[in-house]
Coordinates of C-alpha atoms and ligand atoms in Angstrom, one line a residue:
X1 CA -88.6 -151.8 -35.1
X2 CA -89.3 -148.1 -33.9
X3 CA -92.8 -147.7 -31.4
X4 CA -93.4 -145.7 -34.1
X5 CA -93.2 -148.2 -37.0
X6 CA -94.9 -150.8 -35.1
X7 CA -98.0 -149.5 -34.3
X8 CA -98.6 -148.1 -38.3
X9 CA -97.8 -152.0 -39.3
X10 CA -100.3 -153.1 -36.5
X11 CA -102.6 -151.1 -37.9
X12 CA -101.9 -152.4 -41.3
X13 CA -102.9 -155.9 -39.7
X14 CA -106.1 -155.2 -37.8
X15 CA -107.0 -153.0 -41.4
X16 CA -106.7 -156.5 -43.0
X17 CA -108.2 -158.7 -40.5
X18 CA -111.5 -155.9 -40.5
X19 CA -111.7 -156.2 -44.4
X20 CA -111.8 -160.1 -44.1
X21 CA -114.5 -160.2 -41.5
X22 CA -116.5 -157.1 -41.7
X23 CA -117.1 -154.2 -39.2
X24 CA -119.0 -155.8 -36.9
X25 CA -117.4 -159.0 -36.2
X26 CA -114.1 -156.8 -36.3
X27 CA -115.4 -154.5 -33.4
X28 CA -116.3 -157.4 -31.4
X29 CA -113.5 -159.9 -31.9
X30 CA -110.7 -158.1 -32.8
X31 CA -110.3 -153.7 -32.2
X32 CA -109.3 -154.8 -28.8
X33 CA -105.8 -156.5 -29.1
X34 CA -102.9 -155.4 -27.9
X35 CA -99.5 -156.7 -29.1
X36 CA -97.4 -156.9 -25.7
X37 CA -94.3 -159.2 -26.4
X38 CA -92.1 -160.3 -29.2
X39 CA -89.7 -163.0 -28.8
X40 CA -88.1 -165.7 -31.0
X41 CA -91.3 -166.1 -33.3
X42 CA -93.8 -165.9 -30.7
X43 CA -96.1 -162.7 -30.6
X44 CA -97.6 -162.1 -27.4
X45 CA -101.4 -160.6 -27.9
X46 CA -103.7 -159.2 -25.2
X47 CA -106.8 -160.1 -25.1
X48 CA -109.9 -158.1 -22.7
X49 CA -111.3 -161.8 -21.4
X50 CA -111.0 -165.4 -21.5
X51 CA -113.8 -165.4 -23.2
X52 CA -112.8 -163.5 -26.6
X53 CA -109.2 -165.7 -26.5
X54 CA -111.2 -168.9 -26.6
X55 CA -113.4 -168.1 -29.1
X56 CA -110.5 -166.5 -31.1
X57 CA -108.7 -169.8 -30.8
X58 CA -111.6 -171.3 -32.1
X59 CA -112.6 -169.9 -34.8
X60 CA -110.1 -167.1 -36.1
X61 CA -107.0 -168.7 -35.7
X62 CA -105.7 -169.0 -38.8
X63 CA -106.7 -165.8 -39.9
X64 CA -105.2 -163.9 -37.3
X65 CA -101.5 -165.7 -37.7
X66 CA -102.0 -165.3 -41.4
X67 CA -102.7 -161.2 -41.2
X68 CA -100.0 -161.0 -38.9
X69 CA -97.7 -162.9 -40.8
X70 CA -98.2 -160.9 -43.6
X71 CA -96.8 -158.0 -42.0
X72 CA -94.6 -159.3 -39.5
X73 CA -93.2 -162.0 -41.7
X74 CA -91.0 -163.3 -38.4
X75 CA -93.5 -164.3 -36.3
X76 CA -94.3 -168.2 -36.2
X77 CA -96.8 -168.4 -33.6
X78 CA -99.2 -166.2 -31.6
X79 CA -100.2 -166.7 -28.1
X80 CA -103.4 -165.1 -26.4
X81 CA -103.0 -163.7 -23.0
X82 CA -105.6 -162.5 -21.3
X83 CA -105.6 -158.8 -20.0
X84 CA -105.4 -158.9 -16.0
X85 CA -106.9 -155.2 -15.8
X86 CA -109.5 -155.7 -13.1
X87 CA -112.7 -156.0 -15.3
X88 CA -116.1 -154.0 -13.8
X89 CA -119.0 -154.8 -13.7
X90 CA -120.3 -152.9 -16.5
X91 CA -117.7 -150.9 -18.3
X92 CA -118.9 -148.0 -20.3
X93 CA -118.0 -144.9 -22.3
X94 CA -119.4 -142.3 -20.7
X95 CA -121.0 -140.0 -23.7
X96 CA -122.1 -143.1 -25.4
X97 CA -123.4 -145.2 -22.8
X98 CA -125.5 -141.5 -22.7
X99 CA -127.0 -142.2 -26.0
X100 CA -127.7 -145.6 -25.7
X101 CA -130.3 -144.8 -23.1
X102 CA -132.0 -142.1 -24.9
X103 CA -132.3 -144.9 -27.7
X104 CA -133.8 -147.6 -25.5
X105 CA -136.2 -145.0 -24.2
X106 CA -137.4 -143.3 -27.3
X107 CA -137.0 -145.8 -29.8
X108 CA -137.5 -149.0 -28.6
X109 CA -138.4 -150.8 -32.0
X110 CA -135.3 -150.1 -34.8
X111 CA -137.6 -150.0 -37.6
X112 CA -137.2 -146.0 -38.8
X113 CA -134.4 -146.7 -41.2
X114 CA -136.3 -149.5 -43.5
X115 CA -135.8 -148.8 -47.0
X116 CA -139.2 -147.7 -48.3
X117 CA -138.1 -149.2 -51.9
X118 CA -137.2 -152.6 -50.8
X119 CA -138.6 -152.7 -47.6
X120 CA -135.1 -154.0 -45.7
X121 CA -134.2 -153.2 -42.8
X122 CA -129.9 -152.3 -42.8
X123 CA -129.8 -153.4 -39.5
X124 CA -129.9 -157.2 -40.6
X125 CA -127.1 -158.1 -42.6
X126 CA -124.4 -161.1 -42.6
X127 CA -122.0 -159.1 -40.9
X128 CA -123.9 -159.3 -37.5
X129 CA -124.7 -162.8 -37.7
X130 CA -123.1 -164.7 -35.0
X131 CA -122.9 -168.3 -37.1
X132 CA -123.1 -171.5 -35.0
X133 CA -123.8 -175.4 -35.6
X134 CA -127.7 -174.3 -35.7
X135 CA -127.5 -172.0 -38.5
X136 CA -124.4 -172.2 -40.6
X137 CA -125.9 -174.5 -43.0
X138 CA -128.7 -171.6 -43.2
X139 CA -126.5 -169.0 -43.1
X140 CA -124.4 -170.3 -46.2
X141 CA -127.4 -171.2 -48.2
X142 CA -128.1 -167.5 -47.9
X143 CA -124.8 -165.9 -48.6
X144 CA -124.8 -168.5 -51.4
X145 CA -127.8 -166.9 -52.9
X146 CA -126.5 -163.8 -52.3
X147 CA -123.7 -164.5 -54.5
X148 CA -125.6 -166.4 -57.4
X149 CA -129.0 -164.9 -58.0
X150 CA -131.5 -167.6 -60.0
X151 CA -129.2 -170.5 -59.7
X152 CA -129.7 -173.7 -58.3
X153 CA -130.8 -172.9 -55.0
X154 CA -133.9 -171.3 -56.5
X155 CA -136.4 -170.9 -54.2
X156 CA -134.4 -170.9 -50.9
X157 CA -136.8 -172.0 -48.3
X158 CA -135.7 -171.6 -44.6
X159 CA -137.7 -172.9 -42.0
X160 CA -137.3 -173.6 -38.1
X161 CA -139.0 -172.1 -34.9
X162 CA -139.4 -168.5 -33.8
X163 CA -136.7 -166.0 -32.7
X164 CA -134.0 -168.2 -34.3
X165 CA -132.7 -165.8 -36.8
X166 CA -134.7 -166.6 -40.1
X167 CA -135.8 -162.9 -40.7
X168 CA -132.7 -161.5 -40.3
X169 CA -130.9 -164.2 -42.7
X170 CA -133.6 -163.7 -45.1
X171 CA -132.9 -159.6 -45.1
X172 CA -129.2 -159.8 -44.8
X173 CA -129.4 -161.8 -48.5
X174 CA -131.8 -158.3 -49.2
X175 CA -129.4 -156.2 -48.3
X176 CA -126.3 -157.9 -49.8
X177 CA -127.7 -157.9 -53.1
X178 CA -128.8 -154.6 -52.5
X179 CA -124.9 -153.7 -51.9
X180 CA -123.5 -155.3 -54.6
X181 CA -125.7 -154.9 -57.4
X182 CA -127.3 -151.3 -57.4
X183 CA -129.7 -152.3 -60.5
X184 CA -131.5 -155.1 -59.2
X185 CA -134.5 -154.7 -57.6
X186 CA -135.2 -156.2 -54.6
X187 CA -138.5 -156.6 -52.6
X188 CA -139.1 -157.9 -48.6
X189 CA -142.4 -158.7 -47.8
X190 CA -143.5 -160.5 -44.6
X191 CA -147.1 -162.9 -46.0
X192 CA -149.2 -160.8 -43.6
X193 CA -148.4 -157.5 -45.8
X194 CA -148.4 -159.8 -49.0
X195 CA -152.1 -161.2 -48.2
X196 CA -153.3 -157.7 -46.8
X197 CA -151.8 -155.6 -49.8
X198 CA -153.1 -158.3 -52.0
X199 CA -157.0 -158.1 -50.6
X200 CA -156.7 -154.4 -50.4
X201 CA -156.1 -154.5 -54.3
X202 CA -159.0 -156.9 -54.8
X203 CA -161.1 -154.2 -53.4
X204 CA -159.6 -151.1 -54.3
X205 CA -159.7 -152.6 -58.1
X206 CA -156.0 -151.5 -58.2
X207 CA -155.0 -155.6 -58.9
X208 CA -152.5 -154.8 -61.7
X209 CA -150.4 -152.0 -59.5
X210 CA -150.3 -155.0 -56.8
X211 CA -148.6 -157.4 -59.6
X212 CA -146.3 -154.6 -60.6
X213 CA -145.1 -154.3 -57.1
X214 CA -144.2 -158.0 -56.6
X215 CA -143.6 -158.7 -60.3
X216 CA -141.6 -156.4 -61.7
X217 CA -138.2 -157.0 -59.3
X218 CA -135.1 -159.2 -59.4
X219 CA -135.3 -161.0 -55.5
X220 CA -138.6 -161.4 -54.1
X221 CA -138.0 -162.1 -50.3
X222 CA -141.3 -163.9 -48.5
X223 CA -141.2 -164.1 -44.6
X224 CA -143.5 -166.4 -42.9
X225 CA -145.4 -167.9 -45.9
X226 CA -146.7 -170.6 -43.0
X227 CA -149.1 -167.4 -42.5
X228 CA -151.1 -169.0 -45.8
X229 CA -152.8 -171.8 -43.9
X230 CA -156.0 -171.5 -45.2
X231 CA -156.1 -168.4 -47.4
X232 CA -157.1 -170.0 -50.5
X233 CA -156.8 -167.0 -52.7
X234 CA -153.5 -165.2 -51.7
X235 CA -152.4 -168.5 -52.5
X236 CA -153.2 -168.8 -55.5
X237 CA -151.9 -165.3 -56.2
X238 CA -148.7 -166.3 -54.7
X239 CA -148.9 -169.5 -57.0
X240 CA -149.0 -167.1 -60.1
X241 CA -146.2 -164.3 -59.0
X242 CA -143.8 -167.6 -58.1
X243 CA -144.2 -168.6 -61.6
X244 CA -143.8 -165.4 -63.2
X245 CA -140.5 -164.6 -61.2
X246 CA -139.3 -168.1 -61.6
X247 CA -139.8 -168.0 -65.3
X248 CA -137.4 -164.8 -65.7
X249 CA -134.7 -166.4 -63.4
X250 CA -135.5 -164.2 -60.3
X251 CA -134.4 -165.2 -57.0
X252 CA -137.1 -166.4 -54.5
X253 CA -136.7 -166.6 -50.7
X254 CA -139.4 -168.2 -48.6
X255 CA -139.3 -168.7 -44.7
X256 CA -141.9 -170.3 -42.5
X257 CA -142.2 -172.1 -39.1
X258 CA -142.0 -175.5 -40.6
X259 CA -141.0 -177.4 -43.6
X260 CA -143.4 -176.7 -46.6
X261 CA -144.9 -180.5 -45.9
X262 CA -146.2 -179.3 -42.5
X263 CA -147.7 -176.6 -43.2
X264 CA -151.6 -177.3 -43.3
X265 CA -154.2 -176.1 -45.5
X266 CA -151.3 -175.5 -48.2
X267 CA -152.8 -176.1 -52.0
X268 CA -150.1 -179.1 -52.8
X269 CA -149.0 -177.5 -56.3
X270 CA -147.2 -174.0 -54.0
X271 CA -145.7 -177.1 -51.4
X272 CA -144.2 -178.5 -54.4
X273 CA -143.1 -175.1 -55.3
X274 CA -141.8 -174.4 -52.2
X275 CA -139.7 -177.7 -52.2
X276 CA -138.5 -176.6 -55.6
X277 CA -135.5 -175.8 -54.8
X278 CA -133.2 -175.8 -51.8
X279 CA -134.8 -176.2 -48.2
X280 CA -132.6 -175.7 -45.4
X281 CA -133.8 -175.6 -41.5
X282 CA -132.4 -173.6 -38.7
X283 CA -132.5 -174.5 -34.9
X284 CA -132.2 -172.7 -31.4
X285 CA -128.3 -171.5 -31.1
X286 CA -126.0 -173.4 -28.7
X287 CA -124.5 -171.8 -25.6
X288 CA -121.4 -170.6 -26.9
X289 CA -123.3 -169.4 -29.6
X290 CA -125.8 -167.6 -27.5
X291 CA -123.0 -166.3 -25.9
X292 CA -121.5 -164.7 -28.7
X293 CA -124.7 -162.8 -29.8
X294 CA -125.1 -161.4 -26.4
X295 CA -121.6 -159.9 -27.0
X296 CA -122.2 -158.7 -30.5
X297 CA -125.4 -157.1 -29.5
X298 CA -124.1 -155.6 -26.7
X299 CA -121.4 -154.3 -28.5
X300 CA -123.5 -152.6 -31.1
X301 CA -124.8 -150.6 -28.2
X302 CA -121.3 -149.5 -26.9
X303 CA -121.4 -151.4 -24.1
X304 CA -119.1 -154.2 -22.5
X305 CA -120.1 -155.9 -19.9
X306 CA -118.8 -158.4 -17.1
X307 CA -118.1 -162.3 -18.8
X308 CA -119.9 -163.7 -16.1
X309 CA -123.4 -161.3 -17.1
X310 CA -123.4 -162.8 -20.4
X311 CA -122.7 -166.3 -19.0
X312 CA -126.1 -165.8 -17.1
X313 CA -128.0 -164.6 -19.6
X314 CA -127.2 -167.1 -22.0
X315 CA -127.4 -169.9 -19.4
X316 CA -130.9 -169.3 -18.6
X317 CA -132.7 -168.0 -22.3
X318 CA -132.1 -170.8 -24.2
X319 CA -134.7 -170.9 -27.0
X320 CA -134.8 -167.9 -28.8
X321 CA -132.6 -165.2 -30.0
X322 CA -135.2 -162.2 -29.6
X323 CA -135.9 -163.2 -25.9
X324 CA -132.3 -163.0 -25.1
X325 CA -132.1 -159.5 -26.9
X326 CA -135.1 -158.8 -24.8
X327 CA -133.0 -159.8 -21.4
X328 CA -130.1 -158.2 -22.2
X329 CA -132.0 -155.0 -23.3
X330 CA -133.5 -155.1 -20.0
X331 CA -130.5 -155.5 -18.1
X332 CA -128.6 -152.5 -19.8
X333 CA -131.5 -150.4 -19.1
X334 CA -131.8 -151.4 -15.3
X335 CA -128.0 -150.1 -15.1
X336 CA -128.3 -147.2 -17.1
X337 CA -131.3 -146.2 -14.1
X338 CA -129.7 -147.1 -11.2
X339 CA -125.9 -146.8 -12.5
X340 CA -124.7 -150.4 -10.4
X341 CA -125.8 -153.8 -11.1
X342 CA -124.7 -157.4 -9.5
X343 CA -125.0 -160.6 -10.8
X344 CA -128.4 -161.3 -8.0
X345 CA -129.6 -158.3 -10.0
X346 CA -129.0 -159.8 -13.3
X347 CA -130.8 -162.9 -12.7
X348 CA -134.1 -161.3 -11.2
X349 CA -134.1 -159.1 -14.0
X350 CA -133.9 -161.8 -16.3
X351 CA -136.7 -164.4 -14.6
X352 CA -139.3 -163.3 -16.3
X353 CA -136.8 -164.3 -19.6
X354 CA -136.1 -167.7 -18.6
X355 CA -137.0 -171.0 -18.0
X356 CA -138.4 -170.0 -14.9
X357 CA -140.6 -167.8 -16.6
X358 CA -142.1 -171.1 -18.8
X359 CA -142.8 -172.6 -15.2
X360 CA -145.4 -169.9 -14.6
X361 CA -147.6 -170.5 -17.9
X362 CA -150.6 -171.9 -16.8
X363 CA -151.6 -175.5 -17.9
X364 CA -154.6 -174.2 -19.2
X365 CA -152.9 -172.1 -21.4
X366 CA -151.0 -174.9 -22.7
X367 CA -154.4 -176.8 -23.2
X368 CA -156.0 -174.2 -25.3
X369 CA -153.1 -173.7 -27.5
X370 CA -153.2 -177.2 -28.4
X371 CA -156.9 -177.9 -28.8
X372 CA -156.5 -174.7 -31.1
X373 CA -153.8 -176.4 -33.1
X374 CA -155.5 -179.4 -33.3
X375 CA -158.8 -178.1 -34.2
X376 CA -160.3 -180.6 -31.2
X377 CA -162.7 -179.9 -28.3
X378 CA -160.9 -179.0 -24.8
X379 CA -163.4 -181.5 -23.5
X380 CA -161.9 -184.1 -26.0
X381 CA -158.9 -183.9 -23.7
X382 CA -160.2 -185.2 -20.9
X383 CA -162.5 -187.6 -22.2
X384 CA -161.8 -191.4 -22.1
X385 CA -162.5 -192.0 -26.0
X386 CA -159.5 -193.7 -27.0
X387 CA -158.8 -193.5 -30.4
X388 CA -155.0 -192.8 -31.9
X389 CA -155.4 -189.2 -33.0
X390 CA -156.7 -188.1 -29.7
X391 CA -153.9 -190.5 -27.2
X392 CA -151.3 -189.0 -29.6
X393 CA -152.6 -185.3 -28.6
X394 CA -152.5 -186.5 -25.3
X395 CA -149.3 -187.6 -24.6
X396 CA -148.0 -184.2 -26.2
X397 CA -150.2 -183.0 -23.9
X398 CA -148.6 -184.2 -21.1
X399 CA -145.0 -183.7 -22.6
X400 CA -145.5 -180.0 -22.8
X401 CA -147.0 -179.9 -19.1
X402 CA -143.7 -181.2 -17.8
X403 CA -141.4 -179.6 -20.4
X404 CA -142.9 -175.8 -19.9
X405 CA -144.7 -175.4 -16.7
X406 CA -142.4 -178.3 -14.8
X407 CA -145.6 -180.1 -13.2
X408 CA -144.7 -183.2 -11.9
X409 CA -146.0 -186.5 -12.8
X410 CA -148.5 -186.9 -10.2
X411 CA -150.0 -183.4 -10.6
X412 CA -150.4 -183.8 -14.3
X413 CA -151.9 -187.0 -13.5
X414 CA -154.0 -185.1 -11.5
X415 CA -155.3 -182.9 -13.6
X416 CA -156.0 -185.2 -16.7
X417 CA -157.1 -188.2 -14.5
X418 CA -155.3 -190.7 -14.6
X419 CA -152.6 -192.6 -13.1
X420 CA -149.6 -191.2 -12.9
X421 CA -147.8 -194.3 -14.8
X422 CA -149.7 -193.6 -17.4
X423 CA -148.2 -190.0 -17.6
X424 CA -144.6 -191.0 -17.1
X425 CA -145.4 -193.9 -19.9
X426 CA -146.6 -190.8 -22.3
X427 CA -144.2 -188.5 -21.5
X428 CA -141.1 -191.0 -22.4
X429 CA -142.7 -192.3 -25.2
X430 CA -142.7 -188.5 -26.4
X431 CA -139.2 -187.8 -25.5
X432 CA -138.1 -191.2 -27.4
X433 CA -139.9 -189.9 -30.5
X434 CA -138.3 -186.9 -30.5
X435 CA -135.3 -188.5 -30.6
X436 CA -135.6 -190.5 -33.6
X437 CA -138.4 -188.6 -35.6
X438 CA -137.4 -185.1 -36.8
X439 CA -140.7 -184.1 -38.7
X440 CA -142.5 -184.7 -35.2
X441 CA -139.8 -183.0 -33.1
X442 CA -140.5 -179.8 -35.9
X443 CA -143.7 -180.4 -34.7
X444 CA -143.2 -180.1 -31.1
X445 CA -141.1 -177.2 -31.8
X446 CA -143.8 -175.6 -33.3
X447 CA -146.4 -175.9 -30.4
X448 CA -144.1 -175.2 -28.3
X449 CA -143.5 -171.6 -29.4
X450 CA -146.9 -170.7 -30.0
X451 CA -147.1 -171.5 -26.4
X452 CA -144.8 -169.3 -25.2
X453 CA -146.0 -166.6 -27.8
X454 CA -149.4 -167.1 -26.8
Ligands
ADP1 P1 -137.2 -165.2 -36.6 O1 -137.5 -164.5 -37.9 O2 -136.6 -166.6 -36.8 O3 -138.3 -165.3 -35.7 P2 -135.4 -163.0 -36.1 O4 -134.6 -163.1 -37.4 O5 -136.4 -162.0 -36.0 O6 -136.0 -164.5 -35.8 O7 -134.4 -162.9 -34.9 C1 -134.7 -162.4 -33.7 C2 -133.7 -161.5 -33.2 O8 -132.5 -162.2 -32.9 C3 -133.3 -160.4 -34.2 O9 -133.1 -159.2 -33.6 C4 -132.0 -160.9 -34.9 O10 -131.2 -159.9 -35.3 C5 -131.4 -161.7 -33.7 N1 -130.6 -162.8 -34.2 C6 -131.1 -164.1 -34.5 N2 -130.1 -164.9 -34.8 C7 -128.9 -164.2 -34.7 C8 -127.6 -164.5 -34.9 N3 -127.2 -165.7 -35.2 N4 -126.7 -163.5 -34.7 C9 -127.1 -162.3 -34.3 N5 -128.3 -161.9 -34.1 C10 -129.3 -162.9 -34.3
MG2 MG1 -139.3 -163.7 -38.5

């Protein structure tokens, strides 16, 4: 085969690998082979890093023999070599690396292209979700809703702590159906602009232009609906437009920071609403999945960085997506200032990121959050009354002490007075829980977050 001829039927394959997996993933995963070596059946492909062969291996395997099969029906296997250009610290073009900066200073929230009909945001969409063990069963209950509007999985209720993806899942259904079906209409709402829109309209007497908003559409999309607790009437209003939209078939999304069950202060007919249909929950990502987000985001800013940068990053933010958007953001923009960067660099940058970060939250402010949660005294804390619903309080008490700010037995033993058996004794009888009862770990999940949100 001419040069020639080979590079247009290379082209041919990477066409048919992007139309199988989308831009993004294409950009990130794939626009950067390099066929090298042909011999007896075996096609020789360069990869930039160990890192993209692995997780090529992994996961797109078959799909890359099969597209290159197709057009080089002689090939049998393919084997991933890794490119041994020396790789930079930070490699960037020039002009757009230019851009980038001028983005991150003037812009620094991406919400000027939302849709003013629908209220999406294109930036979310399946494409750009990195899918992992935490949030494929999430991430197909979505694209299957996508797909079949009002069916079975009506509502779809996705729940699981912050900064774990459930608001860009719940948009990238949005903006699916807003690709492939021009007609329907489609509506995003996070419950904070539901309930404010909704009192506004009480008081503005403008009640029935509020109803055509959120009744007159195809997919109504809910974020946060834990954001009720206690709001009696935008309940009940919610209660009314579920029924309404259910009635006529239309697809309803919900997301919240818990399982409908949990979430208190709930009128029980809307939980059972909620439960109606599918409910699906989605954790923290894994490392290797942390890793590959930090490598799709940074690719959507034109930038590649060093393997072990990422590494770092994803080593140390290990709860939530946004945080490690936040770190990487943060890194990019240190080097776009000062134009070098080493891996010392990197980690300073990111401390205030990472777990080290956690270490430096005060007990106190881990004491408040839960006395909030709990609706209890801060004095009940530290008080000897002894009965269940207060030593239960404690000993998460105690677990969150260690877990975030890393006190050690003795000085949380300290602090609440008492002997520092007694804290070990708490603290395992936490962990054990955990273990075995999911509801409660949701539960710890859930203060746990707020704490570090606080
Ligand atoms: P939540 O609504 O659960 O608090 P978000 O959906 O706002 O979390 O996610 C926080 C950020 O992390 C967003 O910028 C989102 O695009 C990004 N993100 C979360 N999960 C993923 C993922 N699996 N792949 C790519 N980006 C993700
Ligand atoms: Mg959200």
């Amino acid at each position: 085969m001419t040069n020639d001829l080979f590079e247009t039927t290379w082209e041919k394959v990477l066409n048919n690998i992007k139309e199988n997996v989308g831009n993004s993933l294409y950009r990130v995963w794939f626009a950067n082979l390099v066929p090298k070596v042909y011999n007896q059946g075996v096609l020789k492909i360069e990869v930039p890093s160990r890192f993209v062969k692995d997780w090529l291996e992994k996961k797109f395997n078959q799909l890359l023999l099969k597209s290159v099969k197709e057009f080089f029906p002689e090939v049998k296997h393919i084997e991933l070599v890794v490119s041994n250009k020396p790789t930079l610290q930070i490699e960037t073009k020039k002009s757009s690396f230019k851009r980038l900066t001028q983005t991150i200073i003037e812009k620094p929230l991406a919400i000027f292209d939302i849709n003013p009909q629908t209220n999406l945001n294109p930036r979310y969409r399946f494409d750009n979700f990195v899918v992992g063990q935490s949030n494929e069963l999430a991430f197909a209950a979505c694209q299957g809703v996508a797909k079949n509007l009002g069916g079975s999985n009506n509502p779809l209720f996705l729940y699981g702590p912050v900064g774990v993806g459930k608001t860009h899942l719940l948009q990238a259904v949005g903006n699916e159906v807003l690709k492939n079906y021009k007609n329907l209409k489609i509506r995003y709402a996070t419950t904070e602009e539901f309930t404010n829109q909704f009192i506004n309209a009480l008081k503005n007497h403008s009640i029935e232009e509020f109803r055509f908003k959120f009744r007159d559409i195809d997919v109504l999309i809910l974020d946060d609906v834990h954001f009720l607790s206690g709001k009696t009437t935008s309940q009940e209003e919610l209660f009314h437009t579920f029924n309404y939209l259910y009635n006529l078939s239309k697809q309803i999304v919900f997301s919240s920071d818990r399982p409908p069950r949990l979430i208190p202060d709930i009128e029980e007919r809307l939980k059972s609403r909620f439960e109606g249909g599918l409910v699906i929950d989605i954790q923290p990502p894994d490392y290797e999945t942390r890793l590959a987000i930090l490598k799709v985001k940074a690719q959507e800013k034109n930038i590649v960085l060093d393997d072990k940068i990422y590494e770092l990053i994803a080593k140390k933010i290990t709860r939530n997506i946004r945080e490690l958007e936040g770190a990487l953001s943060a890194v990019i923009f240190y080097y776009s200032k000062n134009g070098k960067l080493s891996l010392e660099k990197v980690e300073e940058i990111i401390k205030k990121f990472s777990k080290d970060y956690y270490r430096k939250i005060t007990p106190r402010k881990i004491i408040k959050v839960i006395t909030d949660h709990y609706e209890i005294k801060e004095e009940d804390i530290f008080k000897k009354t002894r009965t269940k619903h207060l030593v239960e309080i404690r000993q998460c008490l105690i677990y969150l002490l260690r877990e975030i700010s890393q006190l050690s037995y003795t000085s949380i033993g300290q602090l609440l007075k008492k002997d520092h058996t007694t804290i070990i004794y708490a603290y395992e009888k936490v962990a054990k829980k955990l273990k075995n009862n999911s509801e409660f770990s949701q539960g710890i999940e859930i203060l746990k977050s707020k704490i570090l949100e606080s």
